């Protein structure tokens, strides 16, 4: 598999590249959004986004919700607090941009341990495993509103 390396791109080039990508995406009815970028690319049709987006979650649920920003992320990150339900090195797709897999060997090993009848993503509950119930509060807002969102 070919590898690639990252290069630093100045703002002028980023705007030019962003415009080209935005135009291509638009021609296919798609939109591009940035994640944790300082630069404002809205002038070329690219808005800031959140991977864990409280507004999108509220729209899907049809409920107003109140979730705070994830304090464990970078300052510029807009994501709201969340709980991972997966595990690193478990996805078979192998996307080059994905941070969830960092070892092909571990992925193959974990896939071999997968048991569809197990309550666990990988393997089974073993002696010595500690299972902890997590206290979860609802993020739904009980306050009625005259306005959506």
mmCIF file of C-alpha atoms in Angstrom:
data_model
loop_
_atom_site.group_PDB
_atom_site.id
_atom_site.type_symbol
_atom_site.label_atom_id
_atom_site.label_comp_id
_atom_site.label_asym_id
_atom_site.label_seq_id
_atom_site.Cartn_x
_atom_site.Cartn_y
_atom_site.Cartn_z
ATOM 1 C CA UNK A 1 0.000 0.000 0.000
ATOM 2 C CA UNK A 2 1.288 3.463 -0.871
ATOM 3 C CA UNK A 3 1.882 5.781 2.040
ATOM 4 C CA UNK A 4 1.488 9.511 2.177
ATOM 5 C CA UNK A 5 2.836 12.312 4.304
ATOM 6 C CA UNK A 6 1.367 15.566 5.539
ATOM 7 C CA UNK A 7 2.597 18.987 4.476
ATOM 8 C CA UNK A 8 1.916 22.404 5.954
ATOM 9 C CA UNK A 9 -0.508 24.425 3.829
ATOM 10 C CA UNK A 10 -0.703 28.219 4.110
ATOM 11 C CA UNK A 11 -4.077 29.993 4.377
ATOM 12 C CA UNK A 12 -4.085 31.236 0.759
ATOM 13 C CA UNK A 13 -3.523 27.713 -0.574
ATOM 14 C CA UNK A 14 -6.030 26.292 1.918
ATOM 15 C CA UNK A 15 -8.707 28.670 0.616
ATOM 16 C CA UNK A 16 -7.866 27.780 -3.000
ATOM 17 C CA UNK A 17 -7.910 24.029 -2.302
ATOM 18 C CA UNK A 18 -11.053 24.437 -0.199
ATOM 19 C CA UNK A 19 -12.830 26.252 -3.038
ATOM 20 C CA UNK A 20 -11.948 23.486 -5.500
ATOM 21 C CA UNK A 21 -13.054 20.732 -3.119
ATOM 22 C CA UNK A 22 -16.234 22.616 -2.218
ATOM 23 C CA UNK A 23 -17.119 23.066 -5.901
ATOM 24 C CA UNK A 24 -16.575 19.358 -6.589
ATOM 25 C CA UNK A 25 -18.625 18.337 -3.539
ATOM 26 C CA UNK A 26 -21.410 20.745 -4.467
ATOM 27 C CA UNK A 27 -21.622 19.294 -7.984
ATOM 28 C CA UNK A 28 -22.464 15.944 -6.335
ATOM 29 C CA UNK A 29 -24.921 17.416 -3.841
ATOM 30 C CA UNK A 30 -22.477 17.040 -0.955
ATOM 31 C CA UNK A 31 -21.072 19.534 1.512
ATOM 32 C CA UNK A 32 -17.677 19.738 3.154
ATOM 33 C CA UNK A 33 -17.159 20.814 6.745
ATOM 34 C CA UNK A 34 -14.003 21.375 8.780
ATOM 35 C CA UNK A 35 -13.084 19.873 12.123
ATOM 36 C CA UNK A 36 -10.989 21.827 14.625
ATOM 37 C CA UNK A 37 -9.678 24.341 12.093
ATOM 38 C CA UNK A 38 -8.864 27.937 12.988
ATOM 39 C CA UNK A 39 -9.338 29.150 9.418
ATOM 40 C CA UNK A 40 -12.785 30.336 8.336
ATOM 41 C CA UNK A 41 -13.591 28.790 4.937
ATOM 42 C CA UNK A 42 -17.247 29.848 4.847
ATOM 43 C CA UNK A 43 -16.428 32.192 1.937
ATOM 44 C CA UNK A 44 -15.822 29.092 -0.223
ATOM 45 C CA UNK A 45 -18.808 27.146 1.122
ATOM 46 C CA UNK A 46 -17.081 25.161 3.869
ATOM 47 C CA UNK A 47 -18.498 25.568 7.393
ATOM 48 C CA UNK A 48 -17.143 24.485 10.779
ATOM 49 C CA UNK A 49 -18.624 21.237 12.089
ATOM 50 C CA UNK A 50 -18.549 18.937 15.097
ATOM 51 C CA UNK A 51 -17.983 15.184 14.950
ATOM 52 C CA UNK A 52 -20.216 14.831 18.020
ATOM 53 C CA UNK A 53 -22.826 17.471 17.176
ATOM 54 C CA UNK A 54 -25.452 18.409 19.770
ATOM 55 C CA UNK A 55 -27.627 20.188 17.177
ATOM 56 C CA UNK A 56 -27.635 17.158 14.864
ATOM 57 C CA UNK A 57 -28.405 14.831 17.785
ATOM 58 C CA UNK A 58 -31.293 17.095 18.859
ATOM 59 C CA UNK A 59 -32.666 17.118 15.290
ATOM 60 C CA UNK A 60 -32.484 13.318 15.071
ATOM 61 C CA UNK A 61 -34.161 12.900 18.473
ATOM 62 C CA UNK A 62 -36.706 15.640 17.876
ATOM 63 C CA UNK A 63 -35.896 16.877 21.396
ATOM 64 C CA UNK A 64 -34.045 19.833 22.856
ATOM 65 C CA UNK A 65 -30.882 18.647 24.590
ATOM 66 C CA UNK A 66 -28.221 20.282 26.720
ATOM 67 C CA UNK A 67 -24.786 18.684 26.438
ATOM 68 C CA UNK A 68 -21.630 20.548 27.403
ATOM 69 C CA UNK A 69 -18.522 20.788 25.227
ATOM 70 C CA UNK A 70 -16.171 17.837 25.678
ATOM 71 C CA UNK A 71 -13.564 19.173 28.106
ATOM 72 C CA UNK A 72 -11.162 16.365 27.140
ATOM 73 C CA UNK A 73 -10.733 17.652 23.577
ATOM 74 C CA UNK A 74 -8.591 20.448 22.145
ATOM 75 C CA UNK A 75 -9.852 23.973 22.853
ATOM 76 C CA UNK A 76 -10.825 24.550 19.210
ATOM 77 C CA UNK A 77 -12.776 21.272 19.016
ATOM 78 C CA UNK A 78 -16.537 21.863 19.008
ATOM 79 C CA UNK A 79 -17.564 18.335 19.973
ATOM 80 C CA UNK A 80 -19.865 17.798 22.915
ATOM 81 C CA UNK A 81 -19.175 15.240 25.646
ATOM 82 C CA UNK A 82 -19.674 11.619 24.630
ATOM 83 C CA UNK A 83 -18.827 8.089 25.671
ATOM 84 C CA UNK A 84 -17.027 5.754 23.293
ATOM 85 C CA UNK A 85 -18.833 2.477 22.791
ATOM 86 C CA UNK A 86 -16.221 0.904 20.551
ATOM 87 C CA UNK A 87 -12.567 0.036 20.933
ATOM 88 C CA UNK A 88 -9.393 0.881 19.054
ATOM 89 C CA UNK A 89 -8.107 -1.560 16.435
ATOM 90 C CA UNK A 90 -11.427 -3.314 15.840
ATOM 91 C CA UNK A 91 -12.626 -2.011 12.460
ATOM 92 C CA UNK A 92 -11.960 -4.073 9.332
ATOM 93 C CA UNK A 93 -12.320 -1.199 6.845
ATOM 94 C CA UNK A 94 -8.783 0.189 7.129
ATOM 95 C CA UNK A 95 -9.508 3.789 6.088
ATOM 96 C CA UNK A 96 -6.221 5.699 5.855
ATOM 97 C CA UNK A 97 -7.568 8.839 7.548
ATOM 98 C CA UNK A 98 -9.063 7.029 10.557
ATOM 99 C CA UNK A 99 -7.400 7.291 13.968
ATOM 100 C CA UNK A 100 -9.310 4.324 15.432
ATOM 101 C CA UNK A 101 -6.928 1.741 13.976
ATOM 102 C CA UNK A 102 -3.203 2.127 14.465
ATOM 103 C CA UNK A 103 -2.088 -1.510 14.211
ATOM 104 C CA UNK A 104 -3.068 -3.868 11.381
ATOM 105 C CA UNK A 105 -1.784 -6.782 13.469
ATOM 106 C CA UNK A 106 -3.999 -5.803 16.432
ATOM 107 C CA UNK A 107 -7.025 -5.408 14.126
ATOM 108 C CA UNK A 108 -6.532 -8.917 12.729
ATOM 109 C CA UNK A 109 -6.043 -10.313 16.246
ATOM 110 C CA UNK A 110 -9.182 -8.571 17.558
ATOM 111 C CA UNK A 111 -11.287 -9.720 14.611
ATOM 112 C CA UNK A 112 -10.273 -13.310 15.373
ATOM 113 C CA UNK A 113 -11.466 -12.837 18.992
ATOM 114 C CA UNK A 114 -14.869 -11.452 17.988
ATOM 115 C CA UNK A 115 -17.813 -13.578 19.115
ATOM 116 C CA UNK A 116 -21.205 -12.414 17.787
ATOM 117 C CA UNK A 117 -22.914 -14.126 20.750
ATOM 118 C CA UNK A 118 -20.815 -12.246 23.303
ATOM 119 C CA UNK A 119 -22.077 -9.091 25.027
ATOM 120 C CA UNK A 120 -18.583 -7.676 24.419
ATOM 121 C CA UNK A 121 -17.286 -6.136 21.200
ATOM 122 C CA UNK A 122 -14.150 -8.258 21.367
ATOM 123 C CA UNK A 123 -13.932 -11.590 23.153
ATOM 124 C CA UNK A 124 -15.980 -12.622 26.146
ATOM 125 C CA UNK A 125 -16.216 -11.698 29.800
ATOM 126 C CA UNK A 126 -13.267 -13.374 31.485
ATOM 127 C CA UNK A 127 -12.584 -14.179 35.141
ATOM 128 C CA UNK A 128 -11.022 -11.109 36.705
ATOM 129 C CA UNK A 129 -12.781 -8.658 34.365
ATOM 130 C CA UNK A 130 -14.377 -5.770 36.212
ATOM 131 C CA UNK A 131 -17.766 -4.591 34.951
ATOM 132 C CA UNK A 132 -18.890 -1.204 36.213
ATOM 133 C CA UNK A 133 -22.340 0.318 35.815
ATOM 134 C CA UNK A 134 -21.992 3.901 34.648
ATOM 135 C CA UNK A 135 -24.377 6.493 36.064
ATOM 136 C CA UNK A 136 -25.972 8.302 33.141
ATOM 137 C CA UNK A 137 -28.097 11.409 33.287
ATOM 138 C CA UNK A 138 -30.478 12.401 30.525
ATOM 139 C CA UNK A 139 -29.431 15.341 28.356
ATOM 140 C CA UNK A 140 -33.028 16.017 27.302
ATOM 141 C CA UNK A 141 -34.282 19.422 28.352
ATOM 142 C CA UNK A 142 -37.543 19.246 30.272
ATOM 143 C CA UNK A 143 -38.257 22.947 29.785
ATOM 144 C CA UNK A 144 -40.933 23.459 27.138
ATOM 145 C CA UNK A 145 -40.083 25.918 24.382
ATOM 146 C CA UNK A 146 -42.112 27.873 21.862
ATOM 147 C CA UNK A 147 -39.180 27.635 19.471
ATOM 148 C CA UNK A 148 -37.618 24.581 17.799
ATOM 149 C CA UNK A 149 -33.976 23.948 18.703
#
